[in-house]
mmCIF file of C-alpha atoms in Angstrom:
data_model
loop_
_atom_site.group_PDB
_atom_site.id
_atom_site.type_symbol
_atom_site.label_atom_id
_atom_site.label_comp_id
_atom_site.label_asym_id
_atom_site.label_seq_id
_atom_site.Cartn_x
_atom_site.Cartn_y
_atom_site.Cartn_z
ATOM 1 C CA MET Q 861 -31.267 11.590 -6.322
ATOM 2 C CA ASP Q 862 -28.417 13.026 -8.363
ATOM 3 C CA VAL Q 863 -26.520 10.028 -7.886
ATOM 4 C CA VAL Q 864 -23.842 12.990 -6.179
ATOM 5 C CA VAL Q 865 -25.890 13.863 -4.011
ATOM 6 C CA ALA Q 866 -26.351 10.663 -3.454
ATOM 7 C CA LEU Q 867 -22.260 9.722 -3.629
ATOM 8 C CA PHE Q 868 -21.912 12.674 -0.597
ATOM 9 C CA VAL Q 869 -24.645 11.225 1.893
ATOM 10 C CA SER Q 870 -23.809 7.814 1.626
ATOM 11 C CA ILE Q 871 -19.947 9.072 2.754
ATOM 12 C CA ILE Q 872 -21.554 10.789 5.711
ATOM 13 C CA ILE Q 873 -23.742 7.997 6.557
ATOM 14 C CA ILE Q 874 -20.609 5.190 6.250
ATOM 15 C CA LEU Q 875 -18.519 7.776 8.292
ATOM 16 C CA ALA Q 876 -21.894 8.624 11.147
ATOM 17 C CA LEU Q 877 -21.355 4.860 11.999
ATOM 18 C CA ILE Q 878 -18.609 3.824 11.706
ATOM 19 C CA LYS Q 879 -17.757 4.218 14.887
ATOM 20 C CA PHE Q 880 -20.436 1.965 15.764
ATOM 21 C CA GLU Q 881 -18.723 -1.008 12.910
ATOM 22 C CA ILE Q 882 -16.705 -0.390 10.232
ATOM 23 C CA SER Q 883 -18.057 -3.352 8.421
ATOM 24 C CA LEU Q 884 -21.226 -2.550 8.786
ATOM 25 C CA ALA Q 885 -20.939 1.083 7.917
ATOM 26 C CA VAL Q 886 -19.595 0.668 4.981
ATOM 27 C CA LEU Q 887 -21.475 -2.198 3.718
ATOM 28 C CA THR Q 888 -24.929 0.802 5.436
ATOM 29 C CA GLY Q 889 -23.119 3.337 2.938
ATOM 30 C CA ALA Q 890 -23.055 1.013 0.002
ATOM 31 C CA ILE Q 891 -26.119 -0.807 -0.492
ATOM 32 C CA PHE Q 892 -27.882 3.422 0.369
ATOM 33 C CA LEU Q 893 -25.289 4.482 -2.591
ATOM 34 C CA ALA Q 894 -26.155 1.362 -4.679
ATOM 35 C CA LEU Q 895 -30.872 1.762 -3.604
ATOM 36 C CA SER Q 896 -30.154 5.726 -4.398
ATOM 37 C CA THR Q 897 -29.060 5.043 -8.096
ATOM 38 C CA ASN Q 898 -29.185 1.597 -8.898
ATOM 39 C CA PRO Q 899 -29.790 -1.201 -6.965
ATOM 40 C CA GLU Q 900 -28.670 -3.926 -10.095
ATOM 41 C CA SER Q 901 -24.855 -2.613 -8.675
ATOM 42 C CA ILE Q 902 -25.511 -4.980 -5.791
ATOM 43 C CA GLU Q 903 -26.195 -7.884 -7.770
ATOM 44 C CA ILE Q 904 -23.537 -6.886 -9.691
ATOM 45 C CA ALA Q 905 -21.076 -6.810 -6.901
ATOM 46 C CA LEU Q 906 -22.134 -10.090 -5.694
ATOM 47 C CA THR Q 907 -21.984 -12.435 -8.975
ATOM 48 C CA ASP Q 908 -19.041 -11.245 -9.217
ATOM 49 C CA ILE Q 909 -16.373 -13.766 -9.236
ATOM 50 C CA PHE Q 910 -13.398 -11.060 -7.864
ATOM 51 C CA THR Q 911 -15.984 -10.560 -5.205
ATOM 52 C CA TRP Q 912 -15.787 -13.718 -3.527
ATOM 53 C CA LYS Q 913 -11.843 -14.265 -4.973
ATOM 54 C CA LEU Q 914 -11.162 -11.247 -2.906
ATOM 55 C CA VAL Q 915 -12.492 -12.319 -0.247
ATOM 56 C CA ALA Q 916 -10.762 -15.816 -0.606
ATOM 57 C CA ILE Q 917 -7.387 -13.561 -0.654
ATOM 58 C CA VAL Q 918 -8.157 -11.815 2.521
ATOM 59 C CA ILE Q 919 -8.934 -15.039 4.272
ATOM 60 C CA LEU Q 920 -5.460 -16.739 2.464
ATOM 61 C CA ALA Q 921 -3.286 -13.836 3.494
ATOM 62 C CA HIS Q 922 -4.447 -13.303 7.395
ATOM 63 C CA SER Q 923 -3.451 -17.214 7.276
ATOM 64 C CA ILE Q 924 -0.207 -17.031 6.319
ATOM 65 C CA GLY Q 925 0.149 -14.027 8.923
ATOM 66 C CA TYR Q 926 -0.864 -17.207 11.317
ATOM 67 C CA ALA Q 927 0.644 -19.685 10.086
ATOM 68 C CA MET Q 928 4.320 -18.058 10.300
ATOM 69 C CA GLU Q 929 3.298 -16.892 13.938
ATOM 70 C CA ILE Q 930 2.060 -20.443 15.509
ATOM 71 C CA THR Q 931 4.873 -22.166 14.049
ATOM 72 C CA GLY Q 932 7.187 -19.849 15.268
ATOM 73 C CA MET Q 933 8.793 -18.409 11.873
ATOM 74 C CA LEU Q 934 7.829 -14.857 12.635
ATOM 75 C CA ASP Q 935 9.621 -15.141 16.168
ATOM 76 C CA LYS Q 936 12.794 -16.077 14.066
ATOM 77 C CA ILE Q 937 12.218 -14.123 11.561
ATOM 78 C CA THR Q 938 11.957 -10.859 13.859
ATOM 79 C CA GLU Q 939 14.718 -11.198 16.280
ATOM 80 C CA SER Q 940 16.685 -11.029 12.424
ATOM 81 C CA VAL Q 941 15.902 -8.032 11.343
ATOM 82 C CA PHE Q 942 15.609 -6.637 14.615
ATOM 83 C CA SER Q 943 18.915 -7.201 14.893
ATOM 84 C CA ILE Q 944 20.662 -7.025 11.587
ATOM 85 C CA SER Q 945 17.971 -2.554 11.758
ATOM 86 C CA GLY Q 946 17.623 -2.241 15.320
ATOM 87 C CA LYS Q 947 14.422 -0.495 15.908
ATOM 88 C CA PHE Q 948 13.625 0.627 12.366
ATOM 89 C CA SER Q 949 12.552 -2.598 12.678
ATOM 90 C CA VAL Q 950 8.685 -1.377 13.337
ATOM 91 C CA ALA Q 951 8.596 0.288 9.903
ATOM 92 C CA ILE Q 952 11.490 -1.921 7.976
ATOM 93 C CA ILE Q 953 9.417 -4.979 8.425
ATOM 94 C CA PRO Q 954 5.831 -3.839 6.771
ATOM 95 C CA MET Q 955 7.449 -2.497 4.136
ATOM 96 C CA LEU Q 956 8.883 -5.829 3.276
ATOM 97 C CA ILE Q 957 5.742 -7.643 3.730
ATOM 98 C CA GLY Q 958 3.864 -3.967 1.259
ATOM 99 C CA LEU Q 959 5.834 -6.115 -1.589
ATOM 100 C CA LEU Q 960 2.721 -8.470 -1.682
ATOM 101 C CA PRO Q 961 0.024 -6.556 -2.912
ATOM 102 C CA MET Q 962 -3.016 -8.718 -0.837
ATOM 103 C CA PRO Q 963 -5.925 -7.054 0.176
ATOM 104 C CA GLY Q 964 -5.509 -6.785 3.681
ATOM 105 C CA GLY Q 965 -2.103 -7.147 3.722
ATOM 106 C CA ALA Q 966 -0.862 -4.477 6.501
ATOM 107 C CA LEU Q 967 -2.258 -7.350 9.328
ATOM 108 C CA VAL Q 968 0.654 -9.640 8.402
ATOM 109 C CA SER Q 969 2.490 -7.344 8.598
ATOM 110 C CA ALA Q 970 1.315 -6.309 11.614
ATOM 111 C CA VAL Q 971 0.762 -9.624 13.516
ATOM 112 C CA MET Q 972 5.183 -10.092 12.422
ATOM 113 C CA ILE Q 973 5.731 -6.664 14.748
ATOM 114 C CA LYS Q 974 3.799 -6.674 17.660
ATOM 115 C CA ASP Q 975 6.232 -7.740 19.748
ATOM 116 C CA LEU Q 976 8.587 -5.756 18.046
ATOM 117 C CA VAL Q 977 5.729 -2.630 19.164
ATOM 118 C CA GLN Q 978 5.529 -4.426 23.295
ATOM 119 C CA LYS Q 979 9.110 -4.307 23.097
ATOM 120 C CA LEU Q 980 9.684 -0.585 21.761
ATOM 121 C CA LYS Q 981 7.200 0.445 23.868
ATOM 122 C CA ILE Q 982 5.262 2.161 21.043
ATOM 123 C CA GLY Q 983 1.802 3.027 21.664
ATOM 124 C CA ALA Q 984 -0.872 1.204 19.625
ATOM 125 C CA GLU Q 985 -2.086 4.638 17.439
ATOM 126 C CA LYS Q 986 1.527 5.280 16.517
ATOM 127 C CA ALA Q 987 1.958 1.668 15.802
ATOM 128 C CA VAL Q 988 -1.448 1.695 13.325
ATOM 129 C CA PHE Q 989 0.254 4.515 11.988
ATOM 130 C CA ILE Q 990 4.078 2.867 10.896
ATOM 131 C CA ASN Q 991 2.314 -0.267 10.092
ATOM 132 C CA TYR Q 992 -0.094 0.844 7.951
ATOM 133 C CA TRP Q 993 1.854 4.118 6.229
ATOM 134 C CA PHE Q 994 5.078 2.008 5.341
ATOM 135 C CA ARG Q 995 3.360 -1.292 3.696
ATOM 136 C CA HIS Q 996 1.794 1.644 1.296
ATOM 137 C CA VAL Q 997 4.759 2.895 0.331
ATOM 138 C CA TRP Q 998 4.585 1.367 -2.822
ATOM 139 C CA VAL Q 999 1.353 1.026 -4.113
ATOM 140 C CA THR Q 1000 2.141 4.017 -6.660
ATOM 141 C CA PHE Q 1001 5.433 1.956 -7.889
ATOM 142 C CA TRP Q 1002 5.385 -1.411 -7.454
ATOM 143 C CA PRO Q 1003 4.731 -3.354 -11.061
ATOM 144 C CA LEU Q 1004 3.207 -5.943 -9.021
ATOM 145 C CA TYR Q 1005 -0.014 -3.398 -7.365
ATOM 146 C CA PRO Q 1006 -2.677 -4.484 -10.527
ATOM 147 C CA ASN Q 1007 -3.671 -0.275 -10.327
ATOM 148 C CA ILE Q 1008 0.098 -0.269 -11.986
ATOM 149 C CA VAL Q 1009 -1.003 -2.674 -14.668
ATOM 150 C CA ILE Q 1010 -4.418 -0.917 -15.149
ATOM 151 C CA ALA Q 1011 -2.452 2.182 -15.495
ATOM 152 C CA MET Q 1012 -0.881 0.793 -18.202
ATOM 153 C CA GLY Q 1013 -2.717 -0.227 -20.015
ATOM 154 C CA ILE Q 1014 -4.810 1.987 -19.809
ATOM 155 C CA LEU Q 1015 -2.475 4.780 -20.703
ATOM 156 C CA SER Q 1016 -0.868 2.911 -23.508
ATOM 157 C CA ALA Q 1017 2.087 3.786 -21.462
ATOM 158 C CA ASN Q 1018 5.143 0.645 -20.194
ATOM 159 C CA TYR Q 1019 5.480 0.123 -16.587
ATOM 160 C CA LEU Q 1020 9.078 2.808 -17.360
ATOM 161 C CA GLN Q 1021 6.995 5.065 -18.100
ATOM 162 C CA ILE Q 1022 4.706 5.061 -15.198
ATOM 163 C CA ALA Q 1023 7.727 4.668 -12.761
ATOM 164 C CA SER Q 1024 9.496 7.935 -13.975
ATOM 165 C CA SER Q 1025 6.168 9.644 -13.216
ATOM 166 C CA THR Q 1026 5.418 8.305 -9.760
ATOM 167 C CA PHE Q 1027 8.686 7.576 -7.981
ATOM 168 C CA PRO Q 1028 8.363 11.531 -6.238
ATOM 169 C CA ILE Q 1029 5.334 9.234 -4.146
ATOM 170 C CA LEU Q 1030 7.123 6.817 -3.534
ATOM 171 C CA ILE Q 1031 9.827 9.243 -1.577
ATOM 172 C CA SER Q 1032 7.876 11.492 -0.160
ATOM 173 C CA MET Q 1033 6.178 8.253 1.810
ATOM 174 C CA ILE Q 1034 9.308 7.715 2.433
ATOM 175 C CA ALA Q 1035 10.233 10.901 3.722
ATOM 176 C CA ALA Q 1036 6.717 11.571 5.489
ATOM 177 C CA GLY Q 1037 7.071 8.342 7.304
ATOM 178 C CA ALA Q 1038 10.401 9.253 8.401
ATOM 179 C CA VAL Q 1039 9.178 12.643 9.725
ATOM 180 C CA PHE Q 1040 7.022 10.993 13.398
ATOM 181 C CA MET Q 1041 9.829 7.371 13.032
ATOM 182 C CA ARG Q 1042 11.098 9.052 15.951
ATOM 183 C CA ILE Q 1043 11.403 5.754 19.017
ATOM 184 C CA LYS Q 1044 13.268 6.386 22.235
ATOM 185 C CA SER Q 1045 14.093 2.918 23.041
ATOM 186 C CA ASN Q 1046 17.243 1.460 25.742
ATOM 187 C CA ALA Q 1047 17.141 -2.233 23.774
ATOM 188 C CA VAL Q 1048 20.228 -3.152 22.768
ATOM 189 C CA LYS Q 1049 21.226 -4.221 19.324
ATOM 190 C CA SER Q 1050 22.745 -8.042 19.116
ATOM 191 C CA LYS Q 1051 25.009 -8.684 16.392
ATOM 192 C CA ALA Q 1052 22.995 -9.433 13.387
ATOM 193 C CA ASN Q 1053 21.773 -12.339 12.706
ATOM 194 C CA PHE Q 1054 21.147 -13.169 8.773
ATOM 195 C CA GLU Q 1055 21.153 -16.641 9.516
ATOM 196 C CA ASN Q 1056 16.957 -16.105 10.044
ATOM 197 C CA LEU Q 1057 16.116 -14.496 7.173
ATOM 198 C CA LYS Q 1058 15.537 -17.530 5.297
ATOM 199 C CA TYR Q 1059 12.181 -18.386 6.966
ATOM 200 C CA MET Q 1060 10.777 -14.821 4.621
ATOM 201 C CA TYR Q 1061 10.520 -18.227 1.278
ATOM 202 C CA PRO Q 1062 6.996 -17.624 2.191
ATOM 203 C CA VAL Q 1063 7.021 -14.431 0.619
ATOM 204 C CA LEU Q 1064 9.590 -14.786 -1.826
ATOM 205 C CA LEU Q 1065 7.191 -17.747 -2.791
ATOM 206 C CA ILE Q 1066 4.329 -15.063 -3.250
ATOM 207 C CA VAL Q 1067 6.226 -12.676 -4.851
ATOM 208 C CA ILE Q 1068 7.778 -15.648 -7.422
ATOM 209 C CA PHE Q 1069 4.636 -16.923 -8.145
ATOM 210 C CA ALA Q 1070 2.499 -13.624 -8.757
ATOM 211 C CA VAL Q 1071 4.749 -12.716 -11.151
ATOM 212 C CA LEU Q 1072 4.833 -16.229 -13.252
ATOM 213 C CA THR Q 1073 1.813 -17.539 -12.926
ATOM 214 C CA GLY Q 1074 -0.054 -14.220 -12.237
ATOM 215 C CA ASP Q 1075 -2.779 -14.844 -10.310
ATOM 216 C CA LEU Q 1076 -2.351 -13.704 -6.738
ATOM 217 C CA LEU Q 1077 -4.970 -16.353 -5.419
ATOM 218 C CA ALA Q 1078 -2.806 -19.987 -6.658
ATOM 219 C CA ALA Q 1079 0.858 -17.858 -5.085
ATOM 220 C CA LEU Q 1080 -0.929 -17.582 -1.440
ATOM 221 C CA LEU Q 1081 -2.336 -21.084 -2.361
ATOM 222 C CA ILE Q 1082 0.803 -22.090 -3.037
ATOM 223 C CA SER Q 1083 2.225 -20.002 -0.240
ATOM 224 C CA PHE Q 1084 1.333 -21.026 2.816
ATOM 225 C CA PHE Q 1085 1.010 -25.232 1.632
ATOM 226 C CA SER Q 1086 5.384 -24.248 1.527
ATOM 227 C CA ILE Q 1087 5.009 -23.460 5.557
ATOM 228 C CA VAL Q 1088 2.421 -26.319 6.452
ATOM 229 C CA LEU Q 1089 4.598 -28.390 4.318
ATOM 230 C CA ALA Q 1090 8.055 -27.799 5.793
ATOM 231 C CA ASN Q 1091 6.575 -27.416 9.636
ATOM 232 C CA LYS Q 1092 4.474 -30.805 9.546
ATOM 233 C CA ALA Q 1093 1.222 -28.955 10.736
ATOM 234 C CA PHE Q 1094 -1.294 -30.754 8.895
ATOM 235 C CA SER Q 1095 -3.582 -31.133 12.134
ATOM 236 C CA LYS Q 1096 -2.614 -27.695 12.741
ATOM 237 C CA VAL Q 1097 -3.845 -26.370 8.624
ATOM 238 C CA GLY Q 1098 -8.350 -26.265 10.500
ATOM 239 C CA HIS Q 1099 -6.540 -23.832 13.134
ATOM 240 C CA MET Q 1100 -5.295 -21.393 10.928
ATOM 241 C CA LEU Q 1101 -7.347 -21.028 8.292
ATOM 242 C CA GLY Q 1102 -10.359 -21.195 11.169
ATOM 243 C CA LYS Q 1103 -8.347 -18.530 12.805
ATOM 244 C CA ALA Q 1104 -7.898 -16.061 9.915
ATOM 245 C CA PHE Q 1105 -11.662 -16.357 9.378
ATOM 246 C CA ASP Q 1106 -14.182 -13.512 10.787
ATOM 247 C CA TRP Q 1107 -17.358 -12.874 9.733
ATOM 248 C CA LYS Q 1108 -16.391 -8.575 9.920
ATOM 249 C CA ILE Q 1109 -14.112 -8.785 7.458
ATOM 250 C CA ILE Q 1110 -16.419 -10.188 4.978
ATOM 251 C CA VAL Q 1111 -19.229 -7.711 5.346
ATOM 252 C CA LEU Q 1112 -16.614 -5.245 4.931
ATOM 253 C CA VAL Q 1113 -14.506 -6.778 2.086
ATOM 254 C CA ILE Q 1114 -18.673 -7.525 0.724
ATOM 255 C CA GLY Q 1115 -19.521 -3.767 1.904
ATOM 256 C CA VAL Q 1116 -16.535 -1.892 -0.469
ATOM 257 C CA MET Q 1117 -17.100 -4.003 -3.656
ATOM 258 C CA ILE Q 1118 -19.914 -3.272 -3.614
ATOM 259 C CA TYR Q 1119 -19.562 -0.068 -3.193
ATOM 260 C CA LYS Q 1120 -17.220 0.232 -5.880
ATOM 261 C CA SER Q 1121 -20.450 -1.282 -8.338
ATOM 262 C CA ALA Q 1122 -22.175 1.571 -7.274
ATOM 263 C CA ILE Q 1123 -20.298 3.979 -7.899
ATOM 264 C CA GLN Q 1124 -19.077 2.327 -11.080
ATOM 265 C CA VAL Q 1125 -22.567 1.562 -12.749
ATOM 266 C CA SER Q 1126 -23.981 5.413 -11.753
ATOM 267 C CA GLY Q 1127 -21.368 6.707 -12.886
ATOM 268 C CA ALA Q 1128 -21.060 9.141 -10.348
ATOM 269 C CA SER Q 1129 -17.459 9.593 -10.621
ATOM 270 C CA GLN Q 1130 -18.301 10.983 -14.305
ATOM 271 C CA SER Q 1131 -21.425 13.257 -12.884
ATOM 272 C CA PHE Q 1132 -18.622 14.176 -10.169
ATOM 273 C CA TYR Q 1133 -15.609 15.107 -12.985
ATOM 274 C CA SER Q 1134 -18.133 17.089 -14.624
ATOM 275 C CA GLU Q 1135 -19.924 19.314 -11.861
ATOM 276 C CA VAL Q 1136 -16.215 19.757 -10.258
ATOM 277 C CA LEU Q 1137 -14.989 20.744 -13.795
ATOM 278 C CA SER Q 1138 -17.454 23.364 -14.313
ATOM 279 C CA PHE Q 1139 -15.979 25.820 -11.175
ATOM 280 C CA SER Q 1140 -12.478 24.492 -11.431
ATOM 281 C CA ASN Q 1141 -9.495 23.879 -13.819
ATOM 282 C CA PRO Q 1142 -8.389 20.474 -15.288
ATOM 283 C CA TYR Q 1143 -6.030 20.283 -11.750
ATOM 284 C CA VAL Q 1144 -8.021 20.626 -9.157
ATOM 285 C CA ALA Q 1145 -10.875 18.722 -10.516
ATOM 286 C CA SER Q 1146 -8.734 15.450 -11.385
ATOM 287 C CA PHE Q 1147 -7.070 15.260 -8.175
ATOM 288 C CA ALA Q 1148 -10.429 15.594 -7.002
ATOM 289 C CA LEU Q 1149 -11.566 13.214 -8.435
ATOM 290 C CA THR Q 1150 -9.247 10.768 -8.090
ATOM 291 C CA PHE Q 1151 -9.056 11.480 -4.297
ATOM 292 C CA LEU Q 1152 -12.762 11.006 -3.261
ATOM 293 C CA ILE Q 1153 -12.623 7.979 -5.506
ATOM 294 C CA GLY Q 1154 -10.296 6.608 -3.755
ATOM 295 C CA PHE Q 1155 -11.003 7.541 0.087
ATOM 296 C CA ALA Q 1156 -15.137 6.762 -0.846
ATOM 297 C CA THR Q 1157 -13.708 3.121 -1.515
ATOM 298 C CA GLY Q 1158 -10.434 3.153 0.140
ATOM 299 C CA ILE Q 1159 -9.416 0.593 -3.330
ATOM 300 C CA GLU Q 1160 -6.336 0.982 -4.902
ATOM 301 C CA LEU Q 1161 -7.705 -0.294 -7.698
ATOM 302 C CA SER Q 1162 -10.690 2.347 -7.467
ATOM 303 C CA TYR Q 1163 -9.036 5.254 -9.669
ATOM 304 C CA THR Q 1164 -6.921 4.093 -11.674
ATOM 305 C CA SER Q 1165 -10.265 1.557 -12.939
ATOM 306 C CA VAL Q 1166 -12.720 4.249 -12.100
ATOM 307 C CA ALA Q 1167 -10.768 7.863 -12.386
ATOM 308 C CA LEU Q 1168 -8.087 6.858 -14.825
ATOM 309 C CA PRO Q 1169 -10.677 6.728 -17.683
ATOM 310 C CA LEU Q 1170 -12.197 9.439 -17.198
ATOM 311 C CA LEU Q 1171 -8.764 11.508 -16.984
ATOM 312 C CA THR Q 1172 -6.879 10.659 -20.499
ATOM 313 C CA SER Q 1173 -7.153 13.966 -21.712
ATOM 314 C CA PHE Q 1174 -5.795 14.839 -18.953
ATOM 315 C CA THR Q 1175 -2.623 12.457 -18.515
ATOM 316 C CA GLY Q 1176 -2.394 11.947 -22.531
ATOM 317 C CA VAL Q 1177 -2.528 8.546 -23.640
ATOM 318 C CA GLY Q 1178 1.216 6.873 -25.065
ATOM 319 C CA GLU Q 1179 2.962 9.380 -25.086
ATOM 320 C CA ILE Q 1180 2.049 10.809 -21.315
ATOM 321 C CA ILE Q 1181 1.896 13.692 -20.039
ATOM 322 C CA ARG Q 1182 4.270 12.780 -16.391
ATOM 323 C CA SER Q 1183 4.068 15.829 -14.442
ATOM 324 C CA HIS Q 1184 -0.353 14.878 -14.515
ATOM 325 C CA VAL Q 1185 0.383 11.495 -14.340
ATOM 326 C CA LEU Q 1186 1.747 11.799 -11.298
ATOM 327 C CA LEU Q 1187 -1.204 14.726 -9.644
ATOM 328 C CA VAL Q 1188 -3.484 12.094 -10.512
ATOM 329 C CA PHE Q 1189 -2.032 9.363 -8.690
ATOM 330 C CA LEU Q 1190 -0.774 11.209 -5.735
ATOM 331 C CA GLY Q 1191 -4.705 12.416 -5.567
ATOM 332 C CA GLY Q 1192 -5.580 8.469 -5.490
ATOM 333 C CA ILE Q 1193 -3.135 7.453 -3.601
ATOM 334 C CA MET Q 1194 -4.145 9.926 -0.619
ATOM 335 C CA GLY Q 1195 -7.108 9.904 -0.670
ATOM 336 C CA VAL Q 1196 -6.362 5.709 0.023
ATOM 337 C CA ILE Q 1197 -4.734 6.897 2.362
ATOM 338 C CA LEU Q 1198 -6.963 8.442 4.866
ATOM 339 C CA SER Q 1199 -10.099 6.760 3.437
ATOM 340 C CA PRO Q 1200 -11.358 5.077 7.032
ATOM 341 C CA MET Q 1201 -12.159 1.675 4.745
ATOM 342 C CA HIS Q 1202 -8.956 1.205 3.192
ATOM 343 C CA LEU Q 1203 -9.311 -2.685 4.881
ATOM 344 C CA CYS Q 1204 -5.182 -2.124 6.175
ATOM 345 C CA LEU Q 1205 -6.285 0.963 8.115
ATOM 346 C CA VAL Q 1206 -9.629 -0.797 9.669
ATOM 347 C CA LEU Q 1207 -7.833 -4.678 10.225
ATOM 348 C CA THR Q 1208 -4.359 -3.025 11.358
ATOM 349 C CA ALA Q 1209 -6.462 -0.760 13.972
ATOM 350 C CA GLN Q 1210 -8.801 -3.445 15.190
ATOM 351 C CA TYR Q 1211 -5.301 -5.416 15.719
ATOM 352 C CA PHE Q 1212 -3.683 -3.180 18.136
ATOM 353 C CA LYS Q 1213 -6.725 -2.306 19.472
ATOM 354 C CA ALA Q 1214 -5.976 1.622 19.048
ATOM 355 C CA ASP Q 1215 -8.967 4.383 18.268
ATOM 356 C CA LEU Q 1216 -8.702 4.786 15.022
ATOM 357 C CA TYR Q 1217 -9.691 8.806 15.031
ATOM 358 C CA ARG Q 1218 -6.690 8.662 17.173
ATOM 359 C CA VAL Q 1219 -4.649 7.030 14.440
ATOM 360 C CA TYR Q 1220 -5.714 10.053 12.008
ATOM 361 C CA ARG Q 1221 -3.211 12.642 14.339
ATOM 362 C CA TYR Q 1222 -0.235 11.029 12.252
ATOM 363 C CA LEU Q 1223 -1.697 10.292 8.878
ATOM 364 C CA ILE Q 1224 -3.330 13.814 7.778
ATOM 365 C CA PRO Q 1225 0.174 15.797 8.920
ATOM 366 C CA ALA Q 1226 2.221 13.285 7.234
ATOM 367 C CA SER Q 1227 0.374 12.996 4.035
ATOM 368 C CA LEU Q 1228 -0.158 16.499 3.441
ATOM 369 C CA ILE Q 1229 4.322 16.437 3.971
ATOM 370 C CA SER Q 1230 4.104 13.840 1.713
ATOM 371 C CA MET Q 1231 1.362 15.717 -1.345
ATOM 372 C CA LEU Q 1232 3.710 18.956 -1.149
ATOM 373 C CA ILE Q 1233 7.398 17.356 -1.650
ATOM 374 C CA SER Q 1234 5.536 15.628 -4.152
ATOM 375 C CA LEU Q 1235 3.592 18.545 -6.221
ATOM 376 C CA SER Q 1236 7.622 19.851 -5.994
ATOM 377 C CA PHE Q 1237 8.304 17.440 -7.953
ATOM 378 C CA LEU Q 1238 5.187 18.273 -10.588
ATOM 379 C CA THR Q 1239 7.929 21.544 -12.127
ATOM 380 C CA VAL Q 1240 10.894 18.949 -12.702
ATOM 381 C CA LEU Q 1241 8.537 16.027 -14.418
#
């Protein structure tokens, strides 16, 4: 089967099955694409140590959230942030957690804002949107995200070059999210309490050790056990880890990694680019390619690791064309944000027990607003 046809059929399969169970839908679509193009991609994904490291990172990231919840740290942080910023805390907290590039990290912030969501009487779908959207405003700008590091290597550019190209996306996402931040609340903001912000130390430890060691898994381990030691919660470690263990999440991660492997091994992205370029201009083709790859995988790394190497003649290398880099990143992040295979989106929707399709009533218009604002910067970069 033609790889482009197989890619589109796999997406259709996933979208058709997603209403039953997202993890099995992704796994089914991934296996179909692999078997239709290159069956070896399944073995490549399952034997890749990064796949299992990703599983460990997801479980550990969730464990940190649960650990902070069980020990009462989350309550103290949310109370403090709420006393300082009031109803805007539901967006500020996800933004703070968004500084930590961890798969499924939106679930951590979802746990942190759950009480605020109930207190402010925010609907489940809107809560999912606010948490998910503001959790990802940093993705194309913050240097700790692996997709930024990979882009620097592929384009032979430094961080400032990349950041000066993608900052409009950060601005546009914050602005677009603010449009849907209208929250009616009669809650009275108490006197600002900064003291409890000290309980953010697990977050700071992750940032510090992730930068120093370059190993997110090690940073998460240090952060997790710092919570255990500080709260003398050794007897609760099993409960914390057990609560974070979910077979659906593991299947979802494995399915996404098989899908990513199948796309890379089969050359589906290259074939798609050639097809699109034959009837479109480079701007449309480049945006479409990164959007599709981002949408197909739901992983930020996908559009930089799979699509960007194919677009270096468009973006430039060394002396990059900032407006072109912006267009490539914009297509990629919008594809990822809108992807029903994005771990953060699915996990947050499950956590708030929201209807995933209704969440798109917020995601789609917010994405369109963000794209329009970002595109307005093309003429000034």
